[in-house]
Short mmCIF file of N, CA, C and O and ligand atoms in Angstrom, two decimals:
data_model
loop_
_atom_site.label_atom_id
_atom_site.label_comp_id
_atom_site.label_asym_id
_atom_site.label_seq_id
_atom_site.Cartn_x
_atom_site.Cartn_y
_atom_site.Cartn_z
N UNK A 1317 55.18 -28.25 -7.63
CA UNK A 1317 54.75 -29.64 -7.47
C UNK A 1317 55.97 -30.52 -7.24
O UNK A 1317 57.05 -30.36 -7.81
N UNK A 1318 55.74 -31.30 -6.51
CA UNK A 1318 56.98 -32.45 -6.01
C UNK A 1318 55.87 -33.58 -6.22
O UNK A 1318 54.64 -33.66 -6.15
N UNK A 1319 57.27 -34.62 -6.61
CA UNK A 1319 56.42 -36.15 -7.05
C UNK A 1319 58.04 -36.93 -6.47
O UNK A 1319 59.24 -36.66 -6.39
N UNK A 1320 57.06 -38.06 -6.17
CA UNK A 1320 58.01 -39.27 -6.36
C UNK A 1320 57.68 -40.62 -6.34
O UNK A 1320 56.48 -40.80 -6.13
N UNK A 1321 58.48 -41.85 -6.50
CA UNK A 1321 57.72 -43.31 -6.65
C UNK A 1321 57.71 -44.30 -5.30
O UNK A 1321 58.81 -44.82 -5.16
N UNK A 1322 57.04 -44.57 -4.60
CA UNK A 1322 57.15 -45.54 -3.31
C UNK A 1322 57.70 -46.99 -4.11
O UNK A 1322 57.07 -47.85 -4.72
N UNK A 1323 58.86 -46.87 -3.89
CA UNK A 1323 59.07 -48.41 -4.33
C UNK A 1323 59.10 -49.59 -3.85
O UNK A 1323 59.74 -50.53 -4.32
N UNK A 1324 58.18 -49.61 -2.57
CA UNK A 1324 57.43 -50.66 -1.87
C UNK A 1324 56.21 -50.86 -2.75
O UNK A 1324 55.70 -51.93 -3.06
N UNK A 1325 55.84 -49.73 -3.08
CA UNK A 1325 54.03 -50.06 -3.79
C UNK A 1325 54.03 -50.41 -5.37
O UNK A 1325 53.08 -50.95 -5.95
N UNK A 1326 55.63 -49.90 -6.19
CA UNK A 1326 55.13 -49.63 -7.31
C UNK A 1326 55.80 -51.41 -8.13
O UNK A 1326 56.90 -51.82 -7.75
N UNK A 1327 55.19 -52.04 -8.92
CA UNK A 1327 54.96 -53.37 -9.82
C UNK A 1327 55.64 -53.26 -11.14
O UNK A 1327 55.68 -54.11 -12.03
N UNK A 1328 56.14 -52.09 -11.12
CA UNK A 1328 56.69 -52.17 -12.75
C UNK A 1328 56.07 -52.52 -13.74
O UNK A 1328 56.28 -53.44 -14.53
N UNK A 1329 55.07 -51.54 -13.67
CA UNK A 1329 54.02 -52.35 -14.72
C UNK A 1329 55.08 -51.58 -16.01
O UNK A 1329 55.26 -52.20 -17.05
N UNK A 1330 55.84 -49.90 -15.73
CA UNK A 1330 56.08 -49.39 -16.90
C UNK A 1330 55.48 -48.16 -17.10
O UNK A 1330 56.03 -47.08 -17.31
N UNK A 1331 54.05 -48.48 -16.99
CA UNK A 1331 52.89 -46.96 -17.36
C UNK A 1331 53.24 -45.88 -16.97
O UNK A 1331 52.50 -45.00 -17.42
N UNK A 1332 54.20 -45.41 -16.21
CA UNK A 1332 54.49 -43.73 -15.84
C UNK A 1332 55.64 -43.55 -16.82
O UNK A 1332 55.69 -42.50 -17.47
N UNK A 1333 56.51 -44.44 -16.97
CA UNK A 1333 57.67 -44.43 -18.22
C UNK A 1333 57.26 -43.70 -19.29
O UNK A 1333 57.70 -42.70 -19.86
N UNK A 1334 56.30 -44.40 -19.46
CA UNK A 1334 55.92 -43.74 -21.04
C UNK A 1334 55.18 -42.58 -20.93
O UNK A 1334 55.24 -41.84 -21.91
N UNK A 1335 54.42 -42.16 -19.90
CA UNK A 1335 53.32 -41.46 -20.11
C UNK A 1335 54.05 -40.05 -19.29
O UNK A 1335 53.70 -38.88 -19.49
N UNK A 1336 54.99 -40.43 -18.46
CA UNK A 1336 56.03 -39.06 -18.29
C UNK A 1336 57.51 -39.44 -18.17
O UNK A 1336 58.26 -39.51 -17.19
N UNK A 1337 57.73 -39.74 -19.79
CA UNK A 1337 59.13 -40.40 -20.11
C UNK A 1337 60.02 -39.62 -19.77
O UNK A 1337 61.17 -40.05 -19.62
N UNK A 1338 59.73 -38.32 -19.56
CA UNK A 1338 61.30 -37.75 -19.62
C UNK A 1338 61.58 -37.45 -17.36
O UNK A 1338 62.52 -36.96 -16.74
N UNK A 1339 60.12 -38.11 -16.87
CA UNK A 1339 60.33 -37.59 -15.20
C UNK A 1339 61.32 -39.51 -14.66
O UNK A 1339 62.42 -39.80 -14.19
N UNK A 1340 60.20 -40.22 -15.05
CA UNK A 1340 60.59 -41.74 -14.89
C UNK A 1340 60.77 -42.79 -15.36
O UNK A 1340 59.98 -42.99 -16.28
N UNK A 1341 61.52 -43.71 -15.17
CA UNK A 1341 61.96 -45.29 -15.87
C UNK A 1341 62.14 -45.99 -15.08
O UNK A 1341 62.17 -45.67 -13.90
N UNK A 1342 62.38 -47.65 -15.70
CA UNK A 1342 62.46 -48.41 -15.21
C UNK A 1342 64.14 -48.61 -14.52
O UNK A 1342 65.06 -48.43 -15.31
N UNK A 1343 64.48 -48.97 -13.10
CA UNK A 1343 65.70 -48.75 -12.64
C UNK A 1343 66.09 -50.61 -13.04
O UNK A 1343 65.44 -51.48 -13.62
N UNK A 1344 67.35 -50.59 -12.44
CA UNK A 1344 67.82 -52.12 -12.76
C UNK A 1344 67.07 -53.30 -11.60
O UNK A 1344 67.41 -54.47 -11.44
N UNK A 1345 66.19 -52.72 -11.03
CA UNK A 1345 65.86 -53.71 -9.84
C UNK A 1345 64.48 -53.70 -10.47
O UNK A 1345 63.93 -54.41 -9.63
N UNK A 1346 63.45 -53.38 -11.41
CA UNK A 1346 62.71 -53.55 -12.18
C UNK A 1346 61.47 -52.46 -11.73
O UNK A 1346 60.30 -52.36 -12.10
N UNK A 1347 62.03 -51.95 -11.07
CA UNK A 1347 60.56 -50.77 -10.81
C UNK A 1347 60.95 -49.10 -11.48
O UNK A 1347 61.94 -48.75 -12.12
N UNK A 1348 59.94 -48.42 -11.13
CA UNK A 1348 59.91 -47.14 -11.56
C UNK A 1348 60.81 -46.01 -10.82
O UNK A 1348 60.24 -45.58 -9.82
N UNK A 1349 61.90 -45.50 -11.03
CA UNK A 1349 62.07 -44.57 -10.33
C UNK A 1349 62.25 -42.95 -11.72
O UNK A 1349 62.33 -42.82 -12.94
N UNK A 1350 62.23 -41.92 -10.29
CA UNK A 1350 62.52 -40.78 -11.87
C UNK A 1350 64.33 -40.60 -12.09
O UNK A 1350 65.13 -41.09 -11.29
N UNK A 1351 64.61 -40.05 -12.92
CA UNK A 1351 65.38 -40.65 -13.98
C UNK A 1351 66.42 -39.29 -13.17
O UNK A 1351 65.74 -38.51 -12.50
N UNK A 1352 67.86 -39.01 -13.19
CA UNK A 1352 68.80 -38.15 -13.01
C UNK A 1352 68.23 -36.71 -14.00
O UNK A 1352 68.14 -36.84 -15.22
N UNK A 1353 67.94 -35.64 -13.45
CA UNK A 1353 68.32 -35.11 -11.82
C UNK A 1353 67.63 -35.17 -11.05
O UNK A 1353 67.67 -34.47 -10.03
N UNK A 1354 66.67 -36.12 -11.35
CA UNK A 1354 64.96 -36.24 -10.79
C UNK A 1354 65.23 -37.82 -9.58
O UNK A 1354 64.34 -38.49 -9.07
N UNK A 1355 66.41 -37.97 -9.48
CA UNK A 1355 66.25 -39.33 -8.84
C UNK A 1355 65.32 -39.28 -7.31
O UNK A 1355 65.21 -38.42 -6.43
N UNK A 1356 64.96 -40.13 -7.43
CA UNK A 1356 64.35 -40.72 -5.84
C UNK A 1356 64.17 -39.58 -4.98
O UNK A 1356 63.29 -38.73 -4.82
N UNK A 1357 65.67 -39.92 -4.30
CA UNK A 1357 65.58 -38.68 -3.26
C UNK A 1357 65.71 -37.12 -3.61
O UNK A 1357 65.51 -36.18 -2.85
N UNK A 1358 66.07 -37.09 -4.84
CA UNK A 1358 66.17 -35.33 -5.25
C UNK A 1358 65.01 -35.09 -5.36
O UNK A 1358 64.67 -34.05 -4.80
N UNK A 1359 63.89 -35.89 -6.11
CA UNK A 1359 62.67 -35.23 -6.41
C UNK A 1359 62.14 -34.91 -5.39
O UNK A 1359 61.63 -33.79 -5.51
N UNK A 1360 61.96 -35.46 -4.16
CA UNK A 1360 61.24 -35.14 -3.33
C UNK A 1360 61.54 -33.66 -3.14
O UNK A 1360 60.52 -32.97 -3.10
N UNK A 1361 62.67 -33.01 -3.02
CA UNK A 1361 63.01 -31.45 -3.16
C UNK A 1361 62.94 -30.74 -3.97
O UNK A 1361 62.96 -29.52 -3.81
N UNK A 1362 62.82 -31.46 -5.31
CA UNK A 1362 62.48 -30.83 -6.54
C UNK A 1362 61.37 -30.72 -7.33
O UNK A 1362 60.60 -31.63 -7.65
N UNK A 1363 61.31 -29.18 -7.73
CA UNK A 1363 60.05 -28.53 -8.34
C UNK A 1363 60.04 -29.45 -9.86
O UNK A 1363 60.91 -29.32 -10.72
N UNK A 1364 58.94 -30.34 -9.96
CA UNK A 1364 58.58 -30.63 -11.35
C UNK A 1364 58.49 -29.59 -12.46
O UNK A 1364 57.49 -28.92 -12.72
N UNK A 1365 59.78 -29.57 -13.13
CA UNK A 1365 59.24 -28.26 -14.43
C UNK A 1365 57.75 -27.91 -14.87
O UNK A 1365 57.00 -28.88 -14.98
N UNK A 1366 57.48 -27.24 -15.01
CA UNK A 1366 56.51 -26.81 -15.63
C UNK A 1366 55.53 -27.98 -16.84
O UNK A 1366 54.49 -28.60 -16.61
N UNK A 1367 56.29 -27.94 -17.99
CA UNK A 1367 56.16 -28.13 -18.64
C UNK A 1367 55.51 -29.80 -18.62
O UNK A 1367 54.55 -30.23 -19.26
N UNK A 1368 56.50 -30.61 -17.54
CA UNK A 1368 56.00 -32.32 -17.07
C UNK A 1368 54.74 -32.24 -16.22
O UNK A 1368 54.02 -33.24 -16.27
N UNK A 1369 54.37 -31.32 -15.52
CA UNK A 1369 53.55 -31.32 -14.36
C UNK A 1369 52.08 -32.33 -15.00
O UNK A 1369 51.67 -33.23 -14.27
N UNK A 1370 51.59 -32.17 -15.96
CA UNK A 1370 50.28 -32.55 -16.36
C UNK A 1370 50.91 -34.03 -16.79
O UNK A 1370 50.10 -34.95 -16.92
N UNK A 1371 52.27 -34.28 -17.00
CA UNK A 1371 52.20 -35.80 -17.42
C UNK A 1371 52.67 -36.43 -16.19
O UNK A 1371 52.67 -37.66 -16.16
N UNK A 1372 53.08 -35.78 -15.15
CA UNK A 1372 53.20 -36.40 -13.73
C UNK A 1372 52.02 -36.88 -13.32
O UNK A 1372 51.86 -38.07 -13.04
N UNK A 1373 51.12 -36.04 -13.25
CA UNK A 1373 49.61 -35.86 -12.63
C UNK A 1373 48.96 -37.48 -13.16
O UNK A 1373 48.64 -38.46 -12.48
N UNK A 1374 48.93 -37.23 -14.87
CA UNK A 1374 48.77 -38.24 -15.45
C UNK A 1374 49.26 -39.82 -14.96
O UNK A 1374 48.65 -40.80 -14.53
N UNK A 1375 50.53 -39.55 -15.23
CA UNK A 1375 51.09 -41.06 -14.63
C UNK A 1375 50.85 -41.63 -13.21
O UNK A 1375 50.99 -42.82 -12.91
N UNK A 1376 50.39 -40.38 -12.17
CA UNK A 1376 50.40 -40.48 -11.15
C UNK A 1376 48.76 -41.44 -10.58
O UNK A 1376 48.52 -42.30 -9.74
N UNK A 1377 48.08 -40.80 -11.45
CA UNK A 1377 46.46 -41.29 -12.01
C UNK A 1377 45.93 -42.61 -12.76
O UNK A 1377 44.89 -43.25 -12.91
N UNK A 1378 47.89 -42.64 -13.29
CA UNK A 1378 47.39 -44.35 -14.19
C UNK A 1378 47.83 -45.12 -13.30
O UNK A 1378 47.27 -46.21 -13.28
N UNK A 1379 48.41 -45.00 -12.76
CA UNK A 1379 49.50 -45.51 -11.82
C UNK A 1379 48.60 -46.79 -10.97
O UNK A 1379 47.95 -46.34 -10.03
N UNK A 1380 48.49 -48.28 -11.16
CA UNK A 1380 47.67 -49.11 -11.31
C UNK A 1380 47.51 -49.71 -9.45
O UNK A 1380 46.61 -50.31 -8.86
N UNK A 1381 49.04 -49.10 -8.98
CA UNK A 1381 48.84 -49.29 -6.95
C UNK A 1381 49.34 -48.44 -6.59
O UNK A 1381 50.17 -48.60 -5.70
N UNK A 1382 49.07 -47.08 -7.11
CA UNK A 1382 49.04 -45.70 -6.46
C UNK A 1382 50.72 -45.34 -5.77
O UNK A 1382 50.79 -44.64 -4.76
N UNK A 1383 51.75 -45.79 -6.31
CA UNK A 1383 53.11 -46.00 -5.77
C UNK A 1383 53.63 -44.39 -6.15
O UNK A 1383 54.80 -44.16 -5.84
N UNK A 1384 52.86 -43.25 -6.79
CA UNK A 1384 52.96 -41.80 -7.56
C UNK A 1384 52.80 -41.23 -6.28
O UNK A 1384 51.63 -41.22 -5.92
N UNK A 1385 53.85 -40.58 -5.22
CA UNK A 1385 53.00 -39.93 -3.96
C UNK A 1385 52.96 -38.10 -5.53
O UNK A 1385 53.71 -38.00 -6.50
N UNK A 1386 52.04 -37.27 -5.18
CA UNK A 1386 52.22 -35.93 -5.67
C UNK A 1386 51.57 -34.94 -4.52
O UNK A 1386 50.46 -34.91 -3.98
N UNK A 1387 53.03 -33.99 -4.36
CA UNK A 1387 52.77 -33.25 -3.27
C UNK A 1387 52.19 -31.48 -4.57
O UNK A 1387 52.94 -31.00 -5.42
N UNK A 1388 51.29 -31.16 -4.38
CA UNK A 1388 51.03 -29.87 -5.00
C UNK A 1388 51.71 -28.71 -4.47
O UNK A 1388 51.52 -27.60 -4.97
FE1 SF4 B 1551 55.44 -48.56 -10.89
FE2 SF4 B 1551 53.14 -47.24 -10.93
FE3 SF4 B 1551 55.09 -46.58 -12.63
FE4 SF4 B 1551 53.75 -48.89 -12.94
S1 SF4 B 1551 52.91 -46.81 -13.12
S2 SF4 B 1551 55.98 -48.61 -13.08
S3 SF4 B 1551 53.40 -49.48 -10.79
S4 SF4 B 1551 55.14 -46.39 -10.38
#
């Protein structure tokens, strides 16, 4: 699974932070991106561990203007 955040779409509401704290946070420009080694452009190449996949999915689902692309 590959994920990442459109940061044209995403509002900073926060909700993927928490709900897959250890994939994404809030960056200094106030939106969501995922966090080092998961940044921006790496994730798109990178396999979501195992273990995050169901809280990606999750955040990707709360995600309030769909800014979560998830490639399966
Ligand atoms: Fe941005 Fe969506 Fe995360 Fe909220 S849940 S911070 S809108 S990516």
């Amino acid at each position: 699974m590959k994920a990442f955040v459109k940061k044209d779409t995403c509002i900073g509401c926060g909700a993927c932070t928490v709900i897959a704290n250890n994939i994404f946070e809030i960056g200094d420009d106030g939106l969501a991106e995922a966090i080092a080694p998961y940044s921006n452009e790496e994730l798109k190449e990178r396999e979501i561990p195992e273990e995050e996949k169901e809280n990606v999915i999750d955040a990707a689902e709360s995600c309030p203007v769909g800014a979560i692309e998830v490639e399966q």
